[in-house]
Tab-separated table of C-alpha atoms in Angstrom:
chain	number	residue	atom	x	y	z
Y	10	MET	CA	18.299	-34.899	-7.129
Y	11	LYS	CA	21.697	-34.250	-9.027
Y	12	THR	CA	25.150	-35.490	-6.949
Y	13	ASN	CA	27.137	-32.487	-6.393
Y	14	SER	CA	29.692	-33.404	-9.065
Y	15	SER	CA	26.482	-33.256	-11.440
Y	16	LEU	CA	26.071	-30.009	-9.920
Y	17	ILE	CA	29.575	-28.401	-10.357
Y	18	ARG	CA	29.631	-29.604	-14.143
Y	19	LYS	CA	26.484	-28.017	-14.860
Y	20	SER	CA	26.448	-24.598	-12.830
Y	21	HIS	CA	27.826	-22.454	-15.398
Y	22	PHE	CA	24.495	-19.632	-15.239
Y	23	LEU	CA	23.520	-21.002	-12.194
Y	24	GLY	CA	24.531	-18.080	-9.740
Y	25	THR	CA	23.734	-16.014	-12.847
Y	26	LYS	CA	20.117	-17.108	-12.864
Y	27	ILE	CA	19.498	-17.316	-9.285
Y	28	ARG	CA	20.727	-13.213	-9.094
Y	29	ASN	CA	18.482	-12.795	-11.962
Y	30	LEU	CA	15.356	-14.272	-9.979
Y	31	ARG	CA	16.338	-12.600	-6.806
Y	32	LYS	CA	16.503	-9.123	-8.313
Y	33	ARG	CA	13.625	-9.576	-10.818
Y	34	ASN	CA	11.565	-10.580	-7.300
Y	35	ASN	CA	13.026	-6.785	-5.762
Y	36	LEU	CA	14.046	-9.231	-3.130
Y	37	THR	CA	17.515	-9.124	-1.406
Y	38	MET	CA	20.017	-11.560	0.039
Y	39	GLU	CA	18.900	-11.056	3.850
Y	40	ASP	CA	15.090	-11.454	2.005
Y	41	LEU	CA	16.492	-14.691	-0.082
Y	42	SER	CA	18.325	-15.791	2.761
Y	43	ALA	CA	15.147	-15.866	4.914
Y	44	ARG	CA	12.674	-17.352	2.589
Y	45	CYS	CA	14.874	-20.230	2.487
Y	46	ILE	CA	15.253	-20.871	5.859
Y	47	ARG	CA	11.582	-20.860	6.109
Y	48	VAL	CA	11.680	-23.447	3.526
Y	49	ASP	CA	14.430	-25.794	5.174
Y	50	ALA	CA	16.467	-24.059	7.794
Y	51	ASP	CA	19.177	-26.740	7.551
Y	52	SER	CA	19.808	-26.358	4.376
Y	53	ALA	CA	19.342	-22.631	3.463
Y	54	PRO	CA	21.903	-20.892	2.143
Y	55	SER	CA	23.488	-17.986	4.652
Y	56	VAL	CA	23.699	-14.524	3.009
Y	57	SER	CA	27.302	-14.468	2.375
Y	58	TYR	CA	27.361	-17.869	0.927
Y	59	LEU	CA	24.434	-16.747	-1.105
Y	60	SER	CA	26.532	-14.043	-2.101
Y	61	MET	CA	28.893	-16.030	-3.534
Y	62	ILE	CA	27.003	-18.673	-5.334
Y	63	GLU	CA	25.495	-15.522	-6.841
Y	64	ARG	CA	29.333	-14.758	-7.901
Y	65	GLY	CA	30.631	-18.090	-8.728
Y	66	LYS	CA	32.885	-18.380	-6.127
Y	67	ARG	CA	30.497	-21.508	-4.641
Y	68	VAL	CA	28.389	-24.230	-5.794
Y	69	PRO	CA	24.892	-25.260	-4.048
Y	70	SER	CA	24.618	-28.625	-2.817
Y	71	ALA	CA	21.590	-30.552	-3.843
Y	72	GLY	CA	19.735	-29.960	-0.963
Y	73	MET	CA	20.542	-25.951	-0.723
Y	74	LEU	CA	19.539	-26.068	-4.660
Y	75	ALA	CA	16.099	-27.485	-3.812
Y	76	VAL	CA	15.128	-25.040	-1.456
Y	77	ILE	CA	15.892	-22.037	-3.559
Y	78	ALA	CA	14.169	-23.702	-6.370
Y	79	ALA	CA	11.343	-24.097	-3.645
Y	80	VAL	CA	10.972	-20.275	-3.134
Y	81	PHE	CA	11.195	-19.545	-6.679
Y	82	GLN	CA	8.243	-22.016	-7.859
Y	83	LYS	CA	10.715	-23.490	-10.265
Y	84	GLU	CA	12.536	-27.482	-10.828
Y	85	VAL	CA	15.873	-27.854	-9.877
Y	86	ASP	CA	16.931	-28.983	-13.348
Y	87	TRP	CA	15.978	-24.985	-14.672
Y	88	PHE	CA	18.968	-24.226	-12.822
Y	89	LEU	CA	21.033	-27.151	-14.010
Y	90	ASP	CA	20.275	-26.554	-17.861
Y	91	ASP	CA	23.021	-25.189	-20.600
Y	92	ALA	CA	20.591	-21.873	-21.762
Y	93	PRO	CA	22.211	-18.353	-20.393
Y	94	GLU	CA	20.286	-15.659	-18.638
Y	95	GLU	CA	16.954	-15.899	-20.060
Y	96	GLN	CA	14.936	-12.608	-21.212
Y	97	ALA	CA	12.401	-13.347	-18.899
Y	98	ILE	CA	14.538	-13.723	-15.639
Y	99	THR	CA	16.453	-10.937	-16.519
Y	100	PRO	CA	15.702	-7.782	-13.783
Y	101	VAL	CA	14.218	-4.878	-15.845
Y	102	LYS	CA	16.168	-1.484	-15.804
Y	103	GLY	CA	14.862	1.921	-15.148
Y	104	SER	CA	10.828	0.771	-14.977
Y	105	ARG	CA	9.642	1.912	-11.534
Y	106	GLY	CA	5.789	1.292	-11.928
Y	107	GLY	CA	3.444	3.768	-10.568
Y	108	ILE	CA	1.281	6.534	-12.190
Y	109	SER	CA	1.959	7.814	-15.638
Y	110	GLY	CA	2.130	11.061	-17.366
Y	111	MET	CA	2.621	13.044	-20.865
Y	112	ALA	CA	4.231	15.536	-22.406
Y	113	LEU	CA	2.202	18.750	-22.026
Y	114	GLU	CA	2.543	21.034	-25.155
Y	115	PRO	CA	3.592	23.925	-26.379
Y	116	SER	CA	5.050	23.573	-22.995
Y	117	PHE	CA	5.263	27.327	-22.816
Y	118	LEU	CA	1.814	27.374	-21.678
Y	119	PHE	CA	2.313	25.303	-18.861
Y	120	SER	CA	5.585	27.790	-16.934
Y	121	ASN	CA	5.058	28.246	-13.312
Y	122	GLU	CA	4.004	31.687	-13.842
Y	123	ILE	CA	0.834	30.750	-16.142
Y	124	LEU	CA	-0.453	27.734	-14.151
Y	125	GLN	CA	-0.150	29.678	-10.925
Y	126	ILE	CA	-2.485	32.010	-12.745
Y	127	ALA	CA	-4.821	29.252	-14.638
Y	128	ILE	CA	-5.000	26.196	-11.426
Y	129	PRO	CA	-6.904	29.032	-8.752
Y	130	GLU	CA	-9.465	29.650	-11.948
Y	131	MET	CA	-9.435	25.853	-13.140
Y	132	LEU	CA	-10.515	24.830	-9.812
Y	133	SER	CA	-12.970	27.298	-9.109
Y	134	GLN	CA	-14.619	26.415	-11.793
Y	135	THR	CA	-14.485	22.427	-11.109
Y	136	GLY	CA	-15.605	23.099	-7.657
Y	137	ILE	CA	-12.333	20.985	-5.937
Y	138	SER	CA	-11.172	23.040	-2.704
Y	139	GLY	CA	-8.329	24.225	-2.222
Y	140	ARG	CA	-7.022	21.140	0.080
Y	141	GLN	CA	-8.270	18.571	-2.426
Y	142	PHE	CA	-5.835	19.628	-4.751
Y	143	ALA	CA	-3.341	19.632	-2.267
Y	144	HIS	CA	-4.195	16.013	-1.778
Y	145	LEU	CA	-3.520	15.612	-5.218
Y	146	LEU	CA	-0.543	16.766	-5.750
Y	147	ILE	CA	0.404	14.920	-3.279
Y	148	ARG	CA	-1.155	11.098	-3.838
Y	149	ALA	CA	0.577	11.974	-7.312
Y	150	HIS	CA	4.082	12.436	-5.787
Y	151	GLN	CA	3.504	9.469	-3.632
Y	152	GLU	CA	2.626	7.222	-6.229
Y	153	HIS	CA	5.351	8.647	-8.643
Y	154	HIS	CA	7.835	7.530	-6.105
Y	155	GLN	CA	5.883	4.148	-5.026
Y	156	ASN	CA	5.526	5.113	-1.098
Y	157	HIS	CA	9.271	4.672	-0.940
Y	158	PHE	CA	10.358	8.367	0.561
Y	159	PRO	CA	13.714	7.165	2.540
Y	160	ASP	CA	14.428	10.736	4.372
Y	161	LEU	CA	11.009	9.794	6.295
Y	162	GLU	CA	12.214	6.716	6.996
Y	163	ARG	CA	15.572	7.202	8.264
Y	164	ALA	CA	14.292	9.914	10.815
Y	165	ALA	CA	11.622	7.506	12.228
Y	166	GLU	CA	14.279	4.767	13.020
Y	167	GLU	CA	16.291	7.572	14.337
Y	168	VAL	CA	13.941	8.186	16.896
Y	169	GLY	CA	12.480	4.888	17.316
Y	170	LEU	CA	15.673	2.773	16.555
Y	171	LYS	CA	13.764	0.410	14.627
Y	172	ARG	CA	11.991	-0.909	17.816
Y	173	MET	CA	8.917	-2.904	17.062
Y	174	PRO	CA	6.358	-3.137	18.811
Y	175	LEU	CA	7.078	0.198	20.763
Y	176	SER	CA	4.766	0.575	23.356
Y	177	LEU	CA	2.452	3.373	24.653
Y	178	GLU	CA	5.266	3.845	27.394
Y	179	ASP	CA	8.221	4.096	24.813
Y	180	LEU	CA	6.024	6.402	23.067
Y	181	LEU	CA	5.844	8.659	26.216
Y	182	ALA	CA	9.084	8.662	26.763
Y	183	ILE	CA	10.321	9.586	23.286
Y	184	VAL	CA	7.542	12.634	23.976
Y	185	GLN	CA	9.388	13.455	27.208
Y	186	ARG	CA	12.382	13.598	25.617
Y	187	LEU	CA	11.576	15.659	23.084
Y	188	GLY	CA	10.587	18.311	25.498
Y	189	LEU	CA	7.083	17.526	24.730
Y	190	VAL	CA	3.942	17.841	27.535
Y	191	VAL	CA	0.873	16.069	26.826
Y	192	LYS	CA	-2.741	17.501	28.417
Y	193	TRP	CA	-5.932	15.760	28.013
Y	194	PHE	CA	-9.363	16.935	27.410
Y	195	THR	CA	-13.082	15.724	27.160
Y	196	ARG	CA	-13.947	17.463	24.298
Y	197	ALA	CA	-12.133	19.820	21.877
Y	198	PRO	CA	-12.127	23.760	22.531
Y	199	LYS	CA	-14.905	25.621	19.777
Y	200	ALA	CA	-12.470	27.051	17.799
Y	201	THR	CA	-10.582	23.802	17.029
Y	202	ARG	CA	-13.510	22.174	15.846
Y	203	GLU	CA	-14.413	25.007	14.024
Y	204	GLU	CA	-11.202	25.072	12.468
Y	205	ALA	CA	-11.038	20.974	11.555
Y	206	GLY	CA	-15.035	21.569	10.216
Y	207	ALA	CA	-15.466	18.314	12.779
Y	208	GLY	CA	-19.344	17.668	12.337
Y	209	LYS	CA	-21.322	15.364	14.707
Y	210	GLN	CA	-19.627	12.330	12.287
Y	211	HIS	CA	-16.294	13.578	14.254
Y	212	ILE	CA	-14.250	13.545	16.586
Y	213	ILE	CA	-11.377	15.343	17.560
Y	214	THR	CA	-8.837	13.024	18.847
Y	215	SER	CA	-5.869	15.214	19.136
Y	216	TYR	CA	-4.414	18.601	18.405
Y	217	PHE	CA	-1.002	20.241	19.098
Y	218	GLU	CA	-0.580	23.389	20.852
Y	219	GLN	CA	2.428	26.027	20.979
Y	220	PRO	CA	4.169	25.865	22.289
Y	221	ASN	CA	4.854	22.041	22.875
Y	222	LYS	CA	1.553	20.593	24.440
Y	223	ILE	CA	-0.016	17.605	22.451
Y	224	CYS	CA	-3.319	17.781	23.678
Y	225	LEU	CA	-5.008	14.483	24.148
Y	226	ASN	CA	-8.833	13.096	23.853
Y	227	GLN	CA	-9.846	11.154	27.206
Y	228	LEU	CA	-11.207	8.670	24.828
Y	229	LEU	CA	-7.746	7.269	23.733
Y	230	ASN	CA	-7.624	5.663	26.862
Y	231	GLN	CA	-9.552	3.258	25.530
Y	232	HIS	CA	-8.005	3.078	22.068
Y	233	THR	CA	-4.374	2.220	22.287
Y	234	ARG	CA	-3.350	1.440	19.623
Y	235	ARG	CA	-4.881	4.838	17.985
Y	236	LEU	CA	-3.713	6.833	21.126
Y	237	LYS	CA	-0.206	5.482	19.580
Y	238	TYR	CA	-0.916	6.444	16.226
Y	239	ASP	CA	-1.896	10.163	17.573
Y	240	LEU	CA	1.166	10.652	19.784
Y	241	ALA	CA	3.689	8.860	16.957
Y	242	VAL	CA	1.787	11.795	14.560
Y	243	HIS	CA	3.066	14.325	16.959
Y	244	ILE	CA	6.294	13.306	17.300
Y	245	GLY	CA	6.686	13.172	13.581
Y	246	HIS	CA	5.344	17.319	13.266
Y	247	CYS	CA	7.623	18.006	16.033
Y	248	VAL	CA	10.547	16.219	14.507
Y	249	LEU	CA	9.943	17.215	11.020
Y	250	HIS	CA	8.527	20.307	11.411
Y	251	ASN	CA	10.024	21.617	14.517
Y	252	LYS	CA	6.967	22.525	16.615
Y	253	ASP	CA	6.419	25.844	13.878
Y	254	GLY	CA	3.049	26.130	14.703
Y	255	LEU	CA	0.643	23.671	13.038
Y	256	LYS	CA	-1.848	22.892	15.069
Y	257	SER	CA	-2.105	19.542	13.708
Y	258	ILE	CA	-5.666	18.195	14.368
Y	259	MET	CA	-6.233	14.945	14.432
Y	260	VAL	CA	-9.761	13.774	13.696
Y	261	ALA	CA	-11.820	10.400	13.737
Y	262	GLY	CA	-15.135	10.006	11.041
Y	263	ARG	CA	-16.111	10.050	7.634
Y	264	SER	CA	-14.324	13.117	6.222
Y	265	HIS	CA	-16.725	15.304	4.431
Y	266	GLY	CA	-13.431	16.364	2.278
Y	267	THR	CA	-11.417	14.264	0.479
Y	268	SER	CA	-8.958	12.959	2.341
Y	269	LEU	CA	-7.187	10.921	-0.217
Y	270	VAL	CA	-3.605	10.261	1.345
Y	271	ASP	CA	-4.389	9.499	4.638
Y	272	ASP	CA	-7.241	8.874	6.686
Y	273	ALA	CA	-5.925	11.129	9.975
Y	274	ASP	CA	-5.888	14.664	7.719
Y	275	SER	CA	-8.587	16.680	8.815
Y	276	PRO	CA	-11.435	17.637	6.347
Y	277	MET	CA	-10.834	21.621	6.453
Y	278	GLN	CA	-11.579	23.315	3.042
Y	279	SER	CA	-11.192	25.844	1.330
Y	280	SER	CA	-13.098	27.458	-1.735
Y	281	THR	CA	-9.577	28.721	-3.190
Y	282	VAL	CA	-5.975	27.931	-3.462
Y	283	ASP	CA	-4.057	28.785	-0.419
Y	284	ALA	CA	-0.521	28.185	-0.568
Y	285	GLN	CA	-0.990	27.247	3.624
Y	286	ASP	CA	-3.251	24.338	2.084
Y	287	ILE	CA	-0.849	22.734	0.351
Y	288	LEU	CA	1.610	23.199	2.985
Y	289	HIS	CA	-0.318	21.932	5.755
Y	290	ALA	CA	-1.769	18.447	4.039
Y	291	TRP	CA	1.897	18.277	2.561
Y	292	ARG	CA	3.296	18.537	6.451
Y	293	ASP	CA	-0.053	16.372	7.497
Y	294	PHE	CA	1.375	13.413	5.203
Y	295	GLU	CA	4.946	13.360	6.233
Y	296	SER	CA	3.629	12.659	9.653
Y	297	SER	CA	1.675	10.896	9.041
Y	298	PHE	CA	4.337	8.667	6.781
Y	299	PHE	CA	6.537	9.154	9.882
Y	300	ALA	CA	3.718	7.771	12.246
Y	301	GLY	CA	3.578	4.598	10.363
Y	302	ALA	CA	7.239	4.250	9.809
Y	303	LEU	CA	7.986	4.506	13.762
Y	304	LEU	CA	5.556	2.238	14.930
Y	305	CYS	CA	6.785	-0.223	11.776
Y	306	PRO	CA	10.332	0.424	10.571
Y	307	LYS	CA	10.375	-1.164	7.954
Y	308	VAL	CA	13.049	-3.665	7.829
Y	309	PRO	CA	11.528	-5.790	10.949
Y	310	PHE	CA	8.148	-4.944	9.846
Y	311	ARG	CA	9.071	-6.350	6.494
Y	312	GLN	CA	10.185	-9.540	8.321
Y	313	LEU	CA	7.425	-10.026	9.801
Y	314	LEU	CA	5.396	-9.776	7.426
Y	315	ASP	CA	7.903	-11.802	5.418
Y	316	ARG	CA	7.637	-14.429	7.931
Y	317	HIS	CA	3.471	-13.970	8.052
Y	318	GLY	CA	1.824	-13.900	4.554
Y	319	TYR	CA	1.369	-10.419	4.788
Y	320	GLU	CA	-1.820	-11.539	7.239
Y	321	ILE	CA	-3.613	-8.449	8.223
Y	322	ASP	CA	-3.719	-9.873	11.659
Y	323	VAL	CA	0.382	-8.952	12.320
Y	324	ALA	CA	-1.336	-5.623	13.447
Y	325	LYS	CA	-1.951	-7.451	16.273
Y	326	LEU	CA	1.481	-8.365	16.920
Y	327	VAL	CA	2.436	-4.995	16.366
Y	328	ASP	CA	-0.059	-3.009	18.403
Y	329	VAL	CA	-1.312	-1.144	15.691
Y	330	SER	CA	-4.004	-0.622	13.844
Y	331	PRO	CA	-5.494	-2.395	10.642
Y	332	SER	CA	-5.255	0.316	8.710
Y	333	VAL	CA	-1.428	1.642	9.782
Y	334	ALA	CA	-0.170	-2.382	9.261
Y	335	MET	CA	-2.196	-2.405	5.691
Y	336	ARG	CA	-0.822	1.030	4.872
Y	337	ARG	CA	3.028	-0.141	5.363
Y	338	MET	CA	2.757	-3.084	2.903
Y	339	THR	CA	2.749	-1.069	0.616
Y	340	ALA	CA	5.879	0.918	1.120
Y	341	VAL	CA	7.737	-2.210	2.551
Y	342	SER	CA	7.143	-4.760	0.431
Y	343	PRO	CA	9.684	-5.872	-2.313
Y	344	TYR	CA	6.923	-6.028	-4.739
Y	345	SER	CA	6.220	-2.318	-5.803
Y	346	HIS	CA	2.505	-2.378	-7.749
Y	347	TRP	CA	0.170	-1.928	-4.264
Y	348	HIS	CA	-3.191	-0.100	-3.781
Y	349	TYR	CA	-4.690	0.777	-0.599
Y	350	PHE	CA	-8.334	2.339	-0.385
Y	351	ASP	CA	-10.062	2.944	2.778
Y	352	ALA	CA	-13.705	3.565	1.830
Y	353	TYR	CA	-17.526	4.374	3.598
Y	354	SER	CA	-20.920	4.283	3.497
Y	355	PRO	CA	-22.488	4.720	-0.355
Y	356	GLY	CA	-19.498	5.333	-1.807
Y	357	LYS	CA	-16.673	7.339	-0.705
Y	358	LEU	CA	-12.847	6.510	-0.336
Y	359	LYS	CA	-11.318	8.765	2.575
Y	360	ALA	CA	-8.131	7.424	1.560
Y	361	VAL	CA	-6.198	5.836	-1.591
Y	362	TYR	CA	-2.794	5.117	-2.694
Y	363	ARG	CA	-2.386	3.476	-5.725
Y	364	GLY	CA	1.063	2.376	-6.892
Y	365	ASN	CA	0.355	0.409	-9.383
Y	366	GLY	CA	-1.896	2.881	-11.340
Y	367	ILE	CA	-5.605	1.027	-11.107
Y	368	PRO	CA	-7.876	3.477	-12.577
Y	369	LEU	CA	-9.898	4.903	-9.426
Y	370	PRO	CA	-13.909	3.555	-9.273
Y	371	TRP	CA	-16.445	6.818	-9.058
Y	372	GLY	CA	-16.095	8.282	-5.457
Y	373	ASN	CA	-12.476	9.323	-4.590
Y	374	MET	CA	-13.484	13.310	-5.644
Y	375	ARG	CA	-17.296	12.742	-4.796
Y	376	GLN	CA	-20.087	10.499	-2.671
Y	377	VAL	CA	-21.704	8.396	-5.180
Y	378	GLU	CA	-24.529	6.634	-4.574
Y	379	ASP	CA	-24.001	3.610	-6.745
Y	380	PRO	CA	-20.463	3.074	-7.117
Y	381	CYS	CA	-19.336	-0.426	-8.623
Y	382	GLN	CA	-20.253	-2.627	-5.896
Y	383	HIS	CA	-18.487	-5.634	-7.483
Y	384	TRP	CA	-14.817	-4.006	-6.147
Y	385	ALA	CA	-13.904	-5.874	-2.713
Y	386	VAL	CA	-13.527	-1.942	-0.883
Y	387	PHE	CA	-17.231	-1.571	-1.638
Y	388	ARG	CA	-18.974	-4.946	-1.496
Y	389	MET	CA	-18.000	-5.193	1.691
Y	390	ILE	CA	-19.365	-1.905	3.393
Y	391	ASN	CA	-22.863	-3.867	3.579
Y	392	ALA	CA	-21.367	-7.241	4.431
Y	393	SER	CA	-22.523	-8.629	7.156
Y	394	THR	CA	-19.593	-11.554	7.889
Y	395	GLN	CA	-16.932	-10.467	10.135
Y	396	GLY	CA	-12.920	-11.005	9.373
Y	397	SER	CA	-11.487	-10.148	5.858
Y	398	SER	CA	-12.127	-11.535	2.409
Y	399	ALA	CA	-9.536	-11.630	-0.574
Y	400	GLN	CA	-10.503	-10.928	-3.906
Y	401	ILE	CA	-9.457	-11.444	-7.522
Y	402	SER	CA	-10.601	-8.824	-9.687
Y	403	ILE	CA	-9.960	-7.773	-13.284
Y	404	LEU	CA	-10.700	-4.822	-14.728
Y	405	ASP	CA	-9.811	-2.981	-18.073
Y	406	VAL	CA	-7.247	-0.371	-17.751
Y	407	ALA	CA	-6.396	1.422	-21.667
Y	408	ASN	CA	-8.124	-1.038	-22.893
Y	409	GLU	CA	-6.543	-4.094	-21.737
Y	410	PRO	CA	-7.798	-6.560	-18.825
Y	411	LYS	CA	-5.456	-6.990	-15.792
Y	412	ILE	CA	-5.812	-8.951	-12.572
Y	413	TYR	CA	-5.566	-7.888	-9.506
Y	414	CYS	CA	-5.884	-9.686	-5.724
Y	415	CYS	CA	-7.119	-7.863	-2.632
Y	416	GLU	CA	-7.915	-8.252	0.933
Y	417	SER	CA	-10.770	-6.174	2.537
Y	418	ILE	CA	-12.011	-5.853	6.501
Y	419	ARG	CA	-14.506	-4.190	7.471
Y	420	VAL	CA	-13.983	-2.122	10.332
Y	421	LYS	CA	-15.125	1.029	12.676
Y	422	ASP	CA	-13.623	4.126	13.307
Y	423	LEU	CA	-13.512	5.966	16.781
Y	424	ALA	CA	-16.746	7.505	15.870
Y	425	GLY	CA	-18.327	4.162	15.438
Y	426	ASN	CA	-18.672	4.685	11.607
Y	427	PRO	CA	-18.183	1.389	9.464
Y	428	HIS	CA	-15.299	1.282	6.967
Y	429	VAL	CA	-13.871	-0.887	5.037
Y	430	LEU	CA	-10.235	-1.105	4.487
Y	431	CYS	CA	-8.769	-2.818	1.123
Y	432	ALA	CA	-5.004	-3.484	0.465
Y	433	GLY	CA	-4.289	-5.573	-2.974
Y	434	ILE	CA	-1.834	-5.982	-6.259
Y	435	ASP	CA	-1.747	-5.914	-9.665
Y	436	LEU	CA	-1.063	-9.253	-10.734
Y	437	ASN	CA	0.235	-8.808	-14.413
Y	438	PRO	CA	3.832	-7.546	-12.994
Y	439	ALA	CA	3.990	-10.355	-11.071
Y	440	ILE	CA	3.100	-13.253	-13.942
Y	441	GLU	CA	5.170	-11.333	-16.563
Y	442	ALA	CA	8.290	-11.906	-14.068
Y	443	GLN	CA	7.911	-15.518	-13.756
Y	444	GLY	CA	7.990	-15.667	-17.847
Y	445	GLY	CA	4.383	-15.414	-18.292
Y	446	ASP	CA	1.706	-13.989	-20.779
Y	447	ALA	CA	0.001	-11.626	-18.564
Y	448	ASN	CA	-1.870	-10.230	-21.190
Y	449	GLN	CA	-3.379	-13.509	-22.317
Y	450	VAL	CA	-4.045	-14.534	-18.896
Y	451	ALA	CA	-5.821	-11.776	-17.922
Y	452	GLN	CA	-8.085	-11.977	-21.226
Y	453	GLN	CA	-9.011	-15.907	-20.968
Y	454	LEU	CA	-9.931	-14.918	-17.431
Y	455	LYS	CA	-12.012	-12.083	-18.321
Y	456	GLU	CA	-13.780	-13.809	-21.110
Y	457	ALA	CA	-14.590	-16.932	-18.464
Y	458	CYS	CA	-15.889	-13.980	-16.194
Y	459	VAL	CA	-18.042	-12.615	-19.297
Y	460	ASP	CA	-19.674	-15.311	-20.372
Y	461	ASN	CA	-20.487	-16.573	-16.770
Y	462	GLY	CA	-22.119	-13.689	-16.033
Y	463	GLY	CA	-20.005	-11.123	-14.721
Y	464	SER	CA	-17.729	-13.903	-11.971
Y	465	ALA	CA	-16.106	-17.682	-12.594
Y	466	PRO	CA	-13.767	-19.858	-11.146
Y	467	LEU	CA	-10.071	-19.464	-12.087
Y	468	PRO	CA	-9.128	-22.196	-14.810
Y	469	GLY	CA	-7.330	-24.880	-13.628
Y	470	ASN	CA	-3.907	-23.668	-16.148
Y	471	ILE	CA	-4.721	-19.346	-14.526
Y	472	LYS	CA	-4.754	-21.116	-11.196
Y	473	THR	CA	-1.508	-22.996	-10.938
Y	474	ASP	CA	0.049	-20.062	-12.787
Y	475	ILE	CA	-1.646	-17.496	-9.692
Y	476	LYS	CA	-0.634	-19.663	-7.270
Y	477	ARG	CA	2.646	-19.996	-8.461
Y	478	VAL	CA	2.995	-16.412	-8.361
Y	479	ALA	CA	1.090	-16.670	-4.740
Y	480	LYS	CA	3.951	-18.268	-3.394
Y	481	ILE	CA	6.803	-16.666	-4.554
Y	482	LEU	CA	5.251	-13.238	-3.440
Y	483	ASN	CA	4.149	-15.062	0.062
Y	484	ILE	CA	1.540	-13.096	0.173
Y	485	ASN	CA	-1.149	-15.870	1.669
Y	486	TRP	CA	-4.305	-14.067	1.073
Y	487	VAL	CA	-3.335	-14.355	-2.971
Y	488	GLU	CA	-3.768	-17.849	-2.677
Y	489	ARG	CA	-7.028	-17.460	-0.859
Y	490	GLY	CA	-8.588	-15.107	-3.930
Y	491	ILE	CA	-7.783	-18.401	-5.820
Y	492	ASP	CA	-10.605	-20.689	-3.895
Y	493	SER	CA	-13.325	-17.858	-4.851
Y	494	GLU	CA	-15.439	-16.535	-8.446
Y	495	ALA	CA	-13.116	-14.192	-10.397
Y	496	ARG	CA	-15.510	-10.841	-10.409
Y	497	LEU	CA	-15.269	-8.085	-13.247
Y	498	ILE	CA	-14.992	-4.841	-11.982
Y	499	CYS	CA	-15.291	-1.317	-13.715
Y	500	SER	CA	-14.547	1.671	-12.874
Y	501	ARG	CA	-18.350	3.073	-13.520
Y	502	GLY	CA	-20.734	3.504	-16.037
Y	503	ALA	CA	-19.883	2.519	-19.944
Y	504	SER	CA	-17.139	0.640	-18.761
Y	505	CYS	CA	-18.616	-1.635	-17.055
Y	506	PRO	CA	-17.771	-5.242	-19.245
Y	507	ARG	CA	-20.539	-7.300	-17.937
Y	508	LYS	CA	-23.924	-8.261	-20.242
Y	509	PRO	CA	-26.047	-6.733	-19.890
Y	510	SER	CA	-24.295	-3.689	-17.897
Y	511	CYS	CA	-24.835	-3.053	-14.632
Y	512	TYR	CA	-25.636	0.120	-15.547
Y	513	GLU	CA	-28.343	0.091	-17.946
Y	514	SER	CA	-31.137	-0.598	-14.855
Y	515	GLY	CA	-30.168	1.862	-13.255
Y	516	GLY	CA	-27.704	1.337	-11.167
Y	517	CYS	CA	-24.738	-1.126	-10.592
Y	518	GLN	CA	-26.080	-4.113	-8.764
Y	519	SER	CA	-24.434	-6.701	-6.572
């Protein structure tokens, strides 16, 4: 271990390296200090002392530097060599990830006036409803902003005061403070069910009735977490939209339509593009995001996730559903490249978020009987195992392999329908952030899987690389995924990388 005088002599670039590593991993000083405390509370730097280290005004002790090195999975000597900033640790500026677009030329054909004429015609010819189109727009907006909506976060924090967990009594007190009253029902009125397009597989859990009534299904008394979520959504409608008359119908059960952004959206359909479709869908999304932020406020929930390694079980500690907890992971994590799916059998994605631009498997805009069964979210639909499952996957994106890791869990909705929730990350940016060649690693892993019939244990060097990344990201299920075979997945059809193709015999085989 280096003496303090040795550290002082070799500390020329130490502060800069720590700062750049921290920013490269999107950690605040509070995040890094908290990570250090969990490694060794006695030697960990405070936020203020860490600030002085990064600015070169203080030199950490040998023990403190060892703790910082452990967080970033580096050798202590790496911080003390005479090399200045390396490109591998310099923060990337101007890159937010997310989905990418393309320039549309000639631009005059994409003017507002022309699009307003052409879009309804296009949708009528493709069979996409106005509400489906609304969700596509919202999902693109959500993914472009990588699920970060500070205004909605602040609105929720002003109402909930960043308290966590919020009890049912806390939420009912907020309801009362906003001048709302609660009314219970055993079966929703026929007009409400028809407006929601609810069938036998659906349960109307709640709706808003002018001027100030939140109508709740008696069934929710047996499902406190869903009751809390419904109340939080209606509080969001009240705070954000001033009780403007929308019914805000909440539906549990498999959607006939395409609820791409949120599983609380009703399955209402429209055969034409109606401005109200866009408005209603957007307000549903805002209120749902608000509900998540109210129940799992950003800073305390992020700290809780960090303490528990992003385990899905943190939902129990906050007394929310796994769905709410997993969706909030994508919004509060310092790592940007997340995805989230909610899948029903046999091949229907009811809710989708893909901040890393992951190509979607078939089944998001229509149900298919044979989506790629190697996707964890579809593989687990008919699984008999309990608990969650971690999986490392390789998927070709723009003819280049990408490595993903996800955690999936099989649950049932209030209508008794089984479905699978899946939260995952793109590992390529994390590997590159540590100076690795992500494309080379992904290509090597893909070749190993192809040679082994579609799945294979991770080679030792790749296992080491991903384990290092898992520790830096502090996501436990990435480490668990390393212990299982990696799987080739595809977006179905001609893109299947397996030999022979899963679809040569007429369908994807498990």
